[in-house]
Amino acid sequence: MSEPHPRPEQERPDGPLSGLLVVSLEQAVAAPFATRQLADLGARVIKIERPGSGDLARGYDRTVRGMSSHFVWLNRGKESVQLDVRSPEGNRQLHALVDRADVLVQNLAPGAAARLGIGHHVLALSHPRLITCDISGYGSTGCYRDRKAYDLLVQCEAGLVSLTGTPETPSKVGLSIADICAGMYAYSGILTALLKRARTGRGSQLEVSMLEALGEWMGYAEYYTRYGGTAPARAGARHATIAPYGPFPTRDGQTINLGLQNEREWASFCRIVLRRPGLCDDPRFSGNADRVAHRAELDVLVSEVTGALTGEELVARLEEASIAYARQRTVAEFSAHPQLRDRRRWAPFDSPVGVLEGLIPPVTVHGEHPRRLGQVPELGEHTESVLAWLAAAHGAACEGAGHAE
């Protein structure tokens, strides 16, 4: 592990959200993912962490020079403040931060925010411009309201695991997809609430449930099942309802994924890639529904052709036929992806273990220079500076009130 080095005070980049103060009682993935997007846009995000251990994601692994990969990914550009929010003094300091906040985000255990005195019903009366965003597994009402929720569990409850994997093995998605989609809806909801506040002067009370967020992404599968009578089949890396669509091996050990979308492409594929134009007239493959019904036979025919070609030979035929394709890359190969290199999408950022490299935000605003990526905070790194800022702000407010009198 690299030795931590002295670092300058956190630089808050200019951006469309500069001047916005976000206070977040957050841990794990969903809420930190939402607030990191806000930090990338220039908001000042103060992350409240429990003394001693901090965000539980800090301990998930040690793969980034001793730091957790999850924490590095989710907490760039934030200020870390250690507060015992259940103690009288810590709770007072929390409320002082909330008094100055534009946005309050929390994904604490059910009922915890209300016990701390920062439930949105209370704050709506005393802080009418404040935007609150509560993220939970199942929502604040209903028979599941008090259940603990983790990403895999929500994937199971939403039916996603039943759709993912091979016919023999249901599988979870390899990323924290329930957390990520809840974080994205929290992020877009907060931006919507900021637009509303700019127009009306009033804040909003937002609530995002992981189950409901992932449920939105389950839309096509739910309609397919409800009205078609059967669920989309688990198809591994292949598409459940389109064929041919998925991975095919080549002679030199590469895997090329093909994606056909219409009958024009199918005809071109048969003629140029397979060099079997007669397949276009085969009744087993006359339309997409027929090809899906006879997928096993079709995959054998396609694999016989791709398996006799090198990866480059297959790609040349696909290019000639204007068929969409992708190389099946590893994560390491993704890190070296030529398209990301050509577009200069990787940038350095600071951390307690030295300079790291990460992807810049995916939305490119043309005409604006990309902002510098914020640093990853050490646990409690900004406690002293933030509390000093609070004390100074309180003193200035009291002095101003005295002059007003």
CSV table of C-alpha atoms in Angstrom, one decimal:
chain,number,residue,atom,x,y,z
A,1,MET,CA,0.0,0.0,0.0
A,2,SER,CA,1.3,3.4,-0.9
A,3,GLU,CA,2.0,5.8,1.9
A,4,PRO,CA,-0.7,8.5,2.2
A,5,HIS,CA,0.7,11.9,1.4
A,6,PRO,CA,-0.3,15.4,2.6
A,7,ARG,CA,-3.1,16.8,0.5
A,8,PRO,CA,-4.5,20.3,-0.1
A,9,GLU,CA,-7.9,21.3,1.1
A,10,GLN,CA,-10.6,19.8,-1.0
A,11,GLU,CA,-11.1,21.8,-4.2
A,12,ARG,CA,-14.7,22.2,-5.2
A,13,PRO,CA,-14.9,22.6,-8.9
A,14,ASP,CA,-17.0,25.1,-10.6
A,15,GLY,CA,-20.0,23.6,-12.3
A,16,PRO,CA,-23.7,23.9,-12.8
A,17,LEU,CA,-24.3,22.9,-9.1
A,18,SER,CA,-21.6,25.0,-7.5
A,19,GLY,CA,-22.8,26.8,-4.4
A,20,LEU,CA,-25.2,23.9,-3.6
A,21,LEU,CA,-24.8,22.3,-0.2
A,22,VAL,CA,-25.7,18.6,0.1
A,23,VAL,CA,-25.6,16.9,3.5
A,24,SER,CA,-25.8,13.1,3.2
A,25,LEU,CA,-26.1,10.4,5.9
A,26,GLU,CA,-25.2,7.6,3.6
A,27,GLN,CA,-23.5,4.3,3.4
A,28,ALA,CA,-23.0,1.4,1.0
A,29,VAL,CA,-24.0,2.2,-2.7
A,30,ALA,CA,-27.4,3.7,-3.4
A,31,ALA,CA,-27.2,7.1,-1.7
A,32,PRO,CA,-23.4,7.5,-2.2
A,33,PHE,CA,-23.9,6.9,-6.0
A,34,ALA,CA,-26.5,9.6,-6.1
A,35,THR,CA,-24.5,12.2,-4.2
A,36,ARG,CA,-21.3,11.5,-6.2
A,37,GLN,CA,-23.1,12.5,-9.3
A,38,LEU,CA,-24.0,15.8,-7.6
A,39,ALA,CA,-20.4,16.3,-6.5
A,40,ASP,CA,-19.2,15.7,-10.0
A,41,LEU,CA,-21.5,18.6,-11.1
A,42,GLY,CA,-19.8,20.9,-8.5
A,43,ALA,CA,-22.1,20.6,-5.5
A,44,ARG,CA,-20.5,20.6,-2.1
A,45,VAL,CA,-21.3,17.2,-0.6
A,46,ILE,CA,-20.7,16.7,3.1
A,47,LYS,CA,-20.7,13.0,4.0
A,48,ILE,CA,-21.6,12.2,7.6
A,49,GLU,CA,-19.8,9.1,8.8
A,50,ARG,CA,-20.0,7.2,12.1
A,51,PRO,CA,-16.8,7.7,14.2
A,52,GLY,CA,-14.2,5.0,14.0
A,53,SER,CA,-15.5,2.8,11.2
A,54,GLY,CA,-17.2,5.2,8.8
A,55,ASP,CA,-19.2,4.1,5.8
A,56,LEU,CA,-19.4,0.3,5.8
A,57,ALA,CA,-18.3,0.4,2.1
A,58,ARG,CA,-14.8,1.4,3.3
A,59,GLY,CA,-14.3,-2.2,4.4
A,60,TYR,CA,-15.7,-4.1,1.5
A,61,ASP,CA,-12.2,-4.9,0.0
A,62,ARG,CA,-8.6,-3.5,-0.1
A,63,THR,CA,-8.0,-3.8,-3.8
A,64,VAL,CA,-7.2,-0.1,-4.6
A,65,ARG,CA,-3.8,0.1,-3.0
A,66,GLY,CA,-5.4,-0.8,0.3
A,67,MET,CA,-8.7,1.1,-0.2
A,68,SER,CA,-12.1,-0.3,-1.0
A,69,SER,CA,-12.9,-0.3,-4.7
A,70,HIS,CA,-16.6,0.5,-3.9
A,71,PHE,CA,-15.6,3.5,-1.7
A,72,VAL,CA,-13.2,4.9,-4.3
A,73,TRP,CA,-15.9,4.6,-7.0
A,74,LEU,CA,-18.7,6.2,-5.0
A,75,ASN,CA,-17.1,9.0,-2.9
A,76,ARG,CA,-14.9,11.1,-5.1
A,77,GLY,CA,-15.3,14.8,-4.5
A,78,LYS,CA,-16.9,14.7,-1.1
A,79,GLU,CA,-16.0,16.0,2.4
A,80,SER,CA,-16.0,13.4,5.2
A,81,VAL,CA,-17.2,14.4,8.6
A,82,GLN,CA,-17.2,12.1,11.6
A,83,LEU,CA,-20.2,12.7,13.8
A,84,ASP,CA,-21.8,10.7,16.5
A,85,VAL,CA,-25.3,11.9,15.5
A,86,ARG,CA,-27.0,10.1,18.4
A,87,SER,CA,-25.1,12.1,21.0
A,88,PRO,CA,-26.5,15.5,22.0
A,89,GLU,CA,-23.5,17.4,20.6
A,90,GLY,CA,-23.3,15.4,17.4
A,91,ASN,CA,-27.0,15.7,16.8
A,92,ARG,CA,-26.8,19.5,17.4
A,93,GLN,CA,-24.0,19.7,14.8
A,94,LEU,CA,-26.0,17.6,12.4
A,95,HIS,CA,-29.0,19.9,12.7
A,96,ALA,CA,-26.7,22.9,12.2
A,97,LEU,CA,-25.5,21.4,8.9
A,98,VAL,CA,-29.1,20.6,7.9
A,99,ASP,CA,-30.0,24.3,8.6
A,100,ARG,CA,-27.6,25.4,5.9
A,101,ALA,CA,-28.3,22.6,3.4
A,102,ASP,CA,-30.1,22.7,0.1
A,103,VAL,CA,-30.4,18.9,-0.1
A,104,LEU,CA,-30.5,16.3,2.6
A,105,VAL,CA,-30.0,12.6,1.5
A,106,GLN,CA,-30.2,9.6,3.7
A,107,ASN,CA,-30.3,5.8,3.3
A,108,LEU,CA,-30.3,5.0,7.0
A,109,ALA,CA,-32.2,2.0,8.5
A,110,PRO,CA,-36.0,2.4,8.6
A,111,GLY,CA,-37.1,5.0,11.2
A,112,ALA,CA,-33.5,6.2,12.0
A,113,ALA,CA,-34.0,9.6,10.3
A,114,ALA,CA,-37.1,10.3,12.4
A,115,ARG,CA,-35.3,9.3,15.6
A,116,LEU,CA,-32.6,11.8,14.8
A,117,GLY,CA,-35.1,14.6,14.3
A,118,ILE,CA,-34.4,14.9,10.6
A,119,GLY,CA,-37.5,13.1,9.2
A,120,HIS,CA,-38.9,14.9,6.2
A,121,HIS,CA,-42.3,15.6,7.8
A,122,VAL,CA,-40.6,17.6,10.6
A,123,LEU,CA,-38.1,19.3,8.2
A,124,ALA,CA,-40.9,20.3,5.8
A,125,LEU,CA,-42.3,22.6,8.4
A,126,SER,CA,-39.1,24.2,9.6
A,127,HIS,CA,-37.1,24.2,6.3
A,128,PRO,CA,-39.6,24.8,3.5
A,129,ARG,CA,-36.8,25.2,0.8
A,130,LEU,CA,-35.0,22.0,1.8
A,131,ILE,CA,-35.1,19.1,-0.6
A,132,THR,CA,-35.0,15.8,1.3
A,133,CYS,CA,-34.4,12.4,-0.4
A,134,ASP,CA,-35.0,9.2,1.5
A,135,ILE,CA,-33.6,6.0,-0.1
A,136,SER,CA,-34.8,2.7,1.2
A,137,GLY,CA,-35.2,-0.9,0.2
A,138,TYR,CA,-39.0,-1.1,0.0
A,139,GLY,CA,-40.4,2.3,0.9
A,140,SER,CA,-41.8,3.9,4.0
A,141,THR,CA,-45.1,2.1,4.0
A,142,GLY,CA,-46.4,-1.4,3.3
A,143,CYS,CA,-45.7,-4.8,4.8
A,144,TYR,CA,-42.0,-4.7,3.8
A,145,ARG,CA,-41.3,-1.3,5.1
A,146,ASP,CA,-39.1,-2.5,8.0
A,147,ARG,CA,-37.2,-5.2,6.1
A,148,LYS,CA,-33.5,-4.9,5.6
A,149,ALA,CA,-32.6,-4.7,1.9
A,150,TYR,CA,-29.4,-5.5,0.1
A,151,ASP,CA,-28.8,-5.5,-3.6
A,152,LEU,CA,-29.0,-9.3,-4.2
A,153,LEU,CA,-32.2,-9.5,-2.1
A,154,VAL,CA,-33.9,-6.8,-4.1
A,155,GLN,CA,-32.8,-8.4,-7.3
A,156,CYS,CA,-34.5,-11.5,-6.1
A,157,GLU,CA,-37.7,-9.7,-4.9
A,158,ALA,CA,-38.0,-7.9,-8.3
A,159,GLY,CA,-37.8,-11.1,-10.3
A,160,LEU,CA,-34.5,-10.1,-11.9
A,161,VAL,CA,-32.6,-13.2,-10.8
A,162,SER,CA,-35.3,-15.4,-12.3
A,163,LEU,CA,-34.5,-13.8,-15.7
A,164,THR,CA,-30.7,-13.8,-15.5
A,165,GLY,CA,-28.3,-16.7,-16.1
A,166,THR,CA,-28.6,-19.9,-18.0
A,167,PRO,CA,-31.6,-22.2,-18.2
A,168,GLU,CA,-30.1,-24.3,-15.5
A,169,THR,CA,-28.8,-21.6,-13.2
A,170,PRO,CA,-30.6,-18.4,-12.2
A,171,SER,CA,-27.9,-15.7,-11.5
A,172,LYS,CA,-27.7,-12.2,-10.0
A,173,VAL,CA,-26.5,-9.4,-12.2
A,174,GLY,CA,-22.7,-8.9,-11.6
A,175,LEU,CA,-23.1,-5.3,-10.5
A,176,SER,CA,-25.1,-3.7,-7.7
A,177,ILE,CA,-27.8,-2.9,-10.2
A,178,ALA,CA,-30.7,-2.4,-7.6
A,179,ASP,CA,-28.5,0.1,-5.7
A,180,ILE,CA,-27.3,1.8,-8.8
A,181,CYS,CA,-30.8,2.3,-10.3
A,182,ALA,CA,-32.1,3.6,-7.0
A,183,GLY,CA,-29.2,6.1,-6.9
A,184,MET,CA,-29.9,7.2,-10.4
A,185,TYR,CA,-33.6,7.9,-9.7
A,186,ALA,CA,-32.6,9.7,-6.5
A,187,TYR,CA,-30.1,11.8,-8.5
A,188,SER,CA,-32.6,12.7,-11.3
A,189,GLY,CA,-35.3,13.3,-8.6
A,190,ILE,CA,-33.1,15.8,-6.8
A,191,LEU,CA,-32.3,17.6,-10.1
A,192,THR,CA,-36.1,17.8,-10.8
A,193,ALA,CA,-36.7,19.1,-7.3
A,194,LEU,CA,-34.0,21.8,-7.8
A,195,LEU,CA,-35.8,23.0,-11.0
A,196,LYS,CA,-39.1,23.0,-9.1
A,197,ARG,CA,-37.6,25.1,-6.3
A,198,ALA,CA,-36.1,27.5,-8.8
A,199,ARG,CA,-39.6,28.1,-10.1
A,200,THR,CA,-41.7,28.0,-6.9
A,201,GLY,CA,-39.2,28.7,-4.1
A,202,ARG,CA,-40.3,25.5,-2.3
A,203,GLY,CA,-38.4,22.3,-1.5
A,204,SER,CA,-39.6,18.8,-2.0
A,205,GLN,CA,-39.8,15.5,-0.1
A,206,LEU,CA,-38.5,12.7,-2.3
A,207,GLU,CA,-38.6,9.0,-1.6
A,208,VAL,CA,-36.9,6.3,-3.7
A,209,SER,CA,-37.4,2.6,-3.1
A,210,MET,CA,-34.9,0.1,-4.5
A,211,LEU,CA,-37.7,-2.4,-5.3
A,212,GLU,CA,-39.7,0.2,-7.2
A,213,ALA,CA,-36.6,1.6,-9.0
A,214,LEU,CA,-35.5,-1.8,-10.2
A,215,GLY,CA,-39.2,-2.6,-10.9
A,216,GLU,CA,-39.2,0.2,-13.5
A,217,TRP,CA,-36.3,-1.5,-15.2
A,218,MET,CA,-38.2,-4.8,-15.2
A,219,GLY,CA,-40.9,-3.2,-17.4
A,220,TYR,CA,-40.6,-5.1,-20.6
A,221,ALA,CA,-40.2,-8.4,-18.8
A,222,GLU,CA,-43.3,-7.8,-16.6
A,223,TYR,CA,-45.5,-6.8,-19.6
A,224,TYR,CA,-44.1,-9.8,-21.6
A,225,THR,CA,-45.0,-12.1,-18.7
A,226,ARG,CA,-48.3,-10.6,-17.7
A,227,TYR,CA,-49.8,-10.4,-21.2
A,228,GLY,CA,-47.9,-13.2,-22.9
A,229,GLY,CA,-48.4,-15.8,-20.2
A,230,THR,CA,-44.7,-16.9,-19.8
A,231,ALA,CA,-41.6,-15.1,-18.6
A,232,PRO,CA,-38.7,-14.4,-21.0
A,233,ALA,CA,-36.4,-17.4,-20.9
A,234,ARG,CA,-33.0,-17.3,-19.3
A,235,ALA,CA,-30.6,-17.3,-22.2
A,236,GLY,CA,-27.2,-16.7,-20.7
A,237,ALA,CA,-25.4,-14.1,-22.8
A,238,ARG,CA,-27.9,-14.5,-25.6
A,239,HIS,CA,-31.1,-12.3,-26.0
A,240,ALA,CA,-34.2,-14.0,-24.7
A,241,THR,CA,-36.5,-12.8,-27.5
A,242,ILE,CA,-34.2,-12.0,-30.5
A,243,ALA,CA,-32.1,-14.4,-32.6
A,244,PRO,CA,-29.3,-14.6,-33.6
A,245,TYR,CA,-28.2,-12.3,-30.8
A,246,GLY,CA,-25.3,-13.2,-28.5
A,247,PRO,CA,-21.8,-14.8,-28.4
A,248,PHE,CA,-20.2,-17.0,-31.0
A,249,PRO,CA,-16.7,-18.5,-30.9
A,250,THR,CA,-14.1,-18.1,-33.6
A,251,ARG,CA,-11.3,-20.5,-34.7
A,252,ASP,CA,-8.6,-18.5,-32.8
A,253,GLY,CA,-10.4,-18.5,-29.5
A,254,GLN,CA,-12.1,-15.1,-29.6
A,255,THR,CA,-15.7,-14.6,-28.8
A,256,ILE,CA,-17.7,-12.2,-31.0
A,257,ASN,CA,-21.2,-11.1,-30.0
A,258,LEU,CA,-23.6,-10.6,-32.8
A,259,GLY,CA,-26.8,-8.5,-32.7
A,260,LEU,CA,-29.4,-8.6,-35.5
A,261,GLN,CA,-32.5,-6.5,-35.3
A,262,ASN,CA,-34.6,-6.9,-38.5
A,263,GLU,CA,-35.2,-8.9,-41.6
A,264,ARG,CA,-33.0,-6.8,-43.8
A,265,GLU,CA,-30.1,-7.5,-41.5
A,266,TRP,CA,-31.0,-11.2,-41.5
A,267,ALA,CA,-30.9,-11.4,-45.3
A,268,SER,CA,-27.5,-9.6,-45.3
A,269,PHE,CA,-26.2,-11.8,-42.6
A,270,CYS,CA,-27.2,-15.0,-44.5
A,271,ARG,CA,-25.7,-13.8,-47.8
A,272,ILE,CA,-22.4,-12.1,-46.7
A,273,VAL,CA,-21.5,-13.6,-43.3
A,274,LEU,CA,-22.8,-17.1,-43.4
A,275,ARG,CA,-22.6,-17.3,-47.3
A,276,ARG,CA,-25.8,-19.3,-47.2
A,277,PRO,CA,-28.4,-17.1,-48.9
A,278,GLY,CA,-30.8,-20.0,-49.0
A,279,LEU,CA,-31.4,-19.8,-45.3
A,280,CYS,CA,-33.5,-16.6,-45.9
A,281,ASP,CA,-36.2,-18.9,-47.4
A,282,ASP,CA,-35.9,-21.6,-44.7
A,283,PRO,CA,-39.3,-21.6,-42.9
A,284,ARG,CA,-37.6,-22.3,-39.6
A,285,PHE,CA,-35.9,-18.9,-39.8
A,286,SER,CA,-38.4,-16.8,-41.8
A,287,GLY,CA,-39.0,-14.3,-39.0
A,288,ASN,CA,-37.5,-13.4,-35.6
A,289,ALA,CA,-40.2,-15.4,-33.7
A,290,ASP,CA,-39.4,-18.4,-35.8
A,291,ARG,CA,-35.7,-18.0,-35.3
A,292,VAL,CA,-36.2,-17.8,-31.5
A,293,ALA,CA,-38.3,-20.9,-31.6
A,294,HIS,CA,-35.5,-22.7,-33.5
A,295,ARG,CA,-32.7,-21.0,-31.7
A,296,ALA,CA,-30.7,-24.2,-30.9
A,297,GLU,CA,-30.7,-25.3,-34.6
A,298,LEU,CA,-29.8,-21.7,-35.7
A,299,ASP,CA,-27.0,-21.4,-33.2
A,300,VAL,CA,-25.4,-24.6,-34.5
A,301,LEU,CA,-25.5,-23.3,-38.0
A,302,VAL,CA,-24.0,-20.0,-37.1
A,303,SER,CA,-21.3,-21.5,-34.9
A,304,GLU,CA,-20.2,-23.8,-37.7
A,305,VAL,CA,-19.4,-20.8,-39.8
A,306,THR,CA,-17.9,-18.6,-37.0
A,307,GLY,CA,-15.8,-21.5,-35.7
A,308,ALA,CA,-14.1,-21.9,-39.1
A,309,LEU,CA,-13.1,-18.2,-39.2
A,310,THR,CA,-10.6,-16.2,-37.2
A,311,GLY,CA,-11.9,-13.2,-35.2
A,312,GLU,CA,-10.6,-10.8,-37.7
A,313,GLU,CA,-12.1,-12.7,-40.7
A,314,LEU,CA,-15.5,-12.8,-38.9
A,315,VAL,CA,-15.3,-9.1,-38.1
A,316,ALA,CA,-14.5,-8.3,-41.7
A,317,ARG,CA,-17.6,-10.1,-42.9
A,318,LEU,CA,-19.8,-8.4,-40.3
A,319,GLU,CA,-18.4,-5.0,-41.3
A,320,GLU,CA,-19.2,-5.8,-44.9
A,321,ALA,CA,-22.7,-6.8,-44.1
A,322,SER,CA,-23.3,-3.9,-41.7
A,323,ILE,CA,-24.1,-6.2,-38.8
A,324,ALA,CA,-23.7,-4.9,-35.3
A,325,TYR,CA,-21.1,-6.8,-33.2
A,326,ALA,CA,-18.9,-6.6,-30.2
A,327,ARG,CA,-15.8,-8.3,-28.9
A,328,GLN,CA,-16.4,-10.0,-25.5
A,329,ARG,CA,-14.0,-8.1,-23.4
A,330,THR,CA,-12.7,-8.7,-19.9
A,331,VAL,CA,-12.8,-5.9,-17.3
A,332,ALA,CA,-9.1,-5.4,-17.9
A,333,GLU,CA,-9.7,-5.1,-21.6
A,334,PHE,CA,-12.4,-2.5,-20.9
A,335,SER,CA,-9.9,-0.4,-19.0
A,336,ALA,CA,-7.8,-0.3,-22.1
A,337,HIS,CA,-10.7,0.2,-24.5
A,338,PRO,CA,-9.5,2.1,-27.6
A,339,GLN,CA,-12.7,4.2,-27.8
A,340,LEU,CA,-12.3,5.5,-24.3
A,341,ARG,CA,-8.7,6.2,-25.0
A,342,ASP,CA,-9.5,8.0,-28.2
A,343,ARG,CA,-12.1,10.2,-26.4
A,344,ARG,CA,-9.8,10.8,-23.4
A,345,ARG,CA,-12.4,9.6,-20.9
A,346,TRP,CA,-9.9,8.7,-18.2
A,347,ALA,CA,-8.6,11.3,-15.8
A,348,PRO,CA,-6.5,11.4,-12.6
A,349,PHE,CA,-7.9,12.2,-9.1
A,350,ASP,CA,-6.4,12.3,-5.7
A,351,SER,CA,-7.0,9.9,-2.8
A,352,PRO,CA,-5.4,8.9,0.5
A,353,VAL,CA,-3.3,6.4,-1.3
A,354,GLY,CA,-2.1,8.6,-4.1
A,355,VAL,CA,-3.2,9.6,-7.5
A,356,LEU,CA,-5.7,7.2,-9.1
A,357,GLU,CA,-7.5,7.2,-12.5
A,358,GLY,CA,-11.2,7.0,-13.2
A,359,LEU,CA,-13.8,7.7,-15.9
A,360,ILE,CA,-15.0,11.3,-16.2
A,361,PRO,CA,-18.7,11.8,-15.9
A,362,PRO,CA,-20.5,10.3,-19.0
A,363,VAL,CA,-22.5,13.4,-19.9
A,364,THR,CA,-20.4,15.7,-22.1
A,365,VAL,CA,-21.5,19.3,-22.0
A,366,HIS,CA,-20.0,20.7,-25.2
A,367,GLY,CA,-18.6,24.1,-24.8
A,368,GLU,CA,-17.5,23.5,-21.2
A,369,HIS,CA,-14.1,22.3,-20.2
A,370,PRO,CA,-14.2,19.0,-18.3
A,371,ARG,CA,-14.0,19.7,-14.5
A,372,ARG,CA,-11.2,18.3,-12.4
A,373,LEU,CA,-12.3,15.1,-10.6
A,374,GLY,CA,-12.6,15.6,-6.8
A,375,GLN,CA,-10.5,13.7,-4.3
A,376,VAL,CA,-11.6,10.6,-2.3
A,377,PRO,CA,-11.7,11.6,1.4
A,378,GLU,CA,-10.1,9.9,4.3
A,379,LEU,CA,-12.4,9.1,7.2
A,380,GLY,CA,-13.1,12.3,9.0
A,381,GLU,CA,-10.7,14.2,6.9
A,382,HIS,CA,-12.9,17.3,6.9
A,383,THR,CA,-14.4,17.2,10.3
A,384,GLU,CA,-12.3,20.0,11.7
A,385,SER,CA,-12.6,22.3,8.7
A,386,VAL,CA,-16.4,21.8,8.3
A,387,LEU,CA,-17.1,22.3,12.0
A,388,ALA,CA,-14.9,25.5,12.0
A,389,TRP,CA,-16.9,26.7,9.0
A,390,LEU,CA,-20.1,26.0,10.8
A,391,ALA,CA,-18.9,28.0,13.9
A,392,ALA,CA,-17.8,30.9,11.8
A,393,ALA,CA,-21.1,30.9,9.8
A,394,HIS,CA,-23.1,30.8,13.1
A,395,GLY,CA,-21.0,33.7,14.5
A,396,ALA,CA,-21.5,35.8,11.3
A,397,ALA,CA,-25.3,35.1,11.5
A,398,CYS,CA,-25.4,36.2,15.1
A,399,GLU,CA,-23.4,39.3,14.4
A,400,GLY,CA,-25.7,40.1,11.5
A,401,ALA,CA,-28.8,39.6,13.7
A,402,GLY,CA,-27.3,41.9,16.3
A,403,HIS,CA,-26.7,44.7,13.7
A,404,ALA,CA,-30.3,44.2,12.5
A,405,GLU,CA,-31.6,44.9,16.0
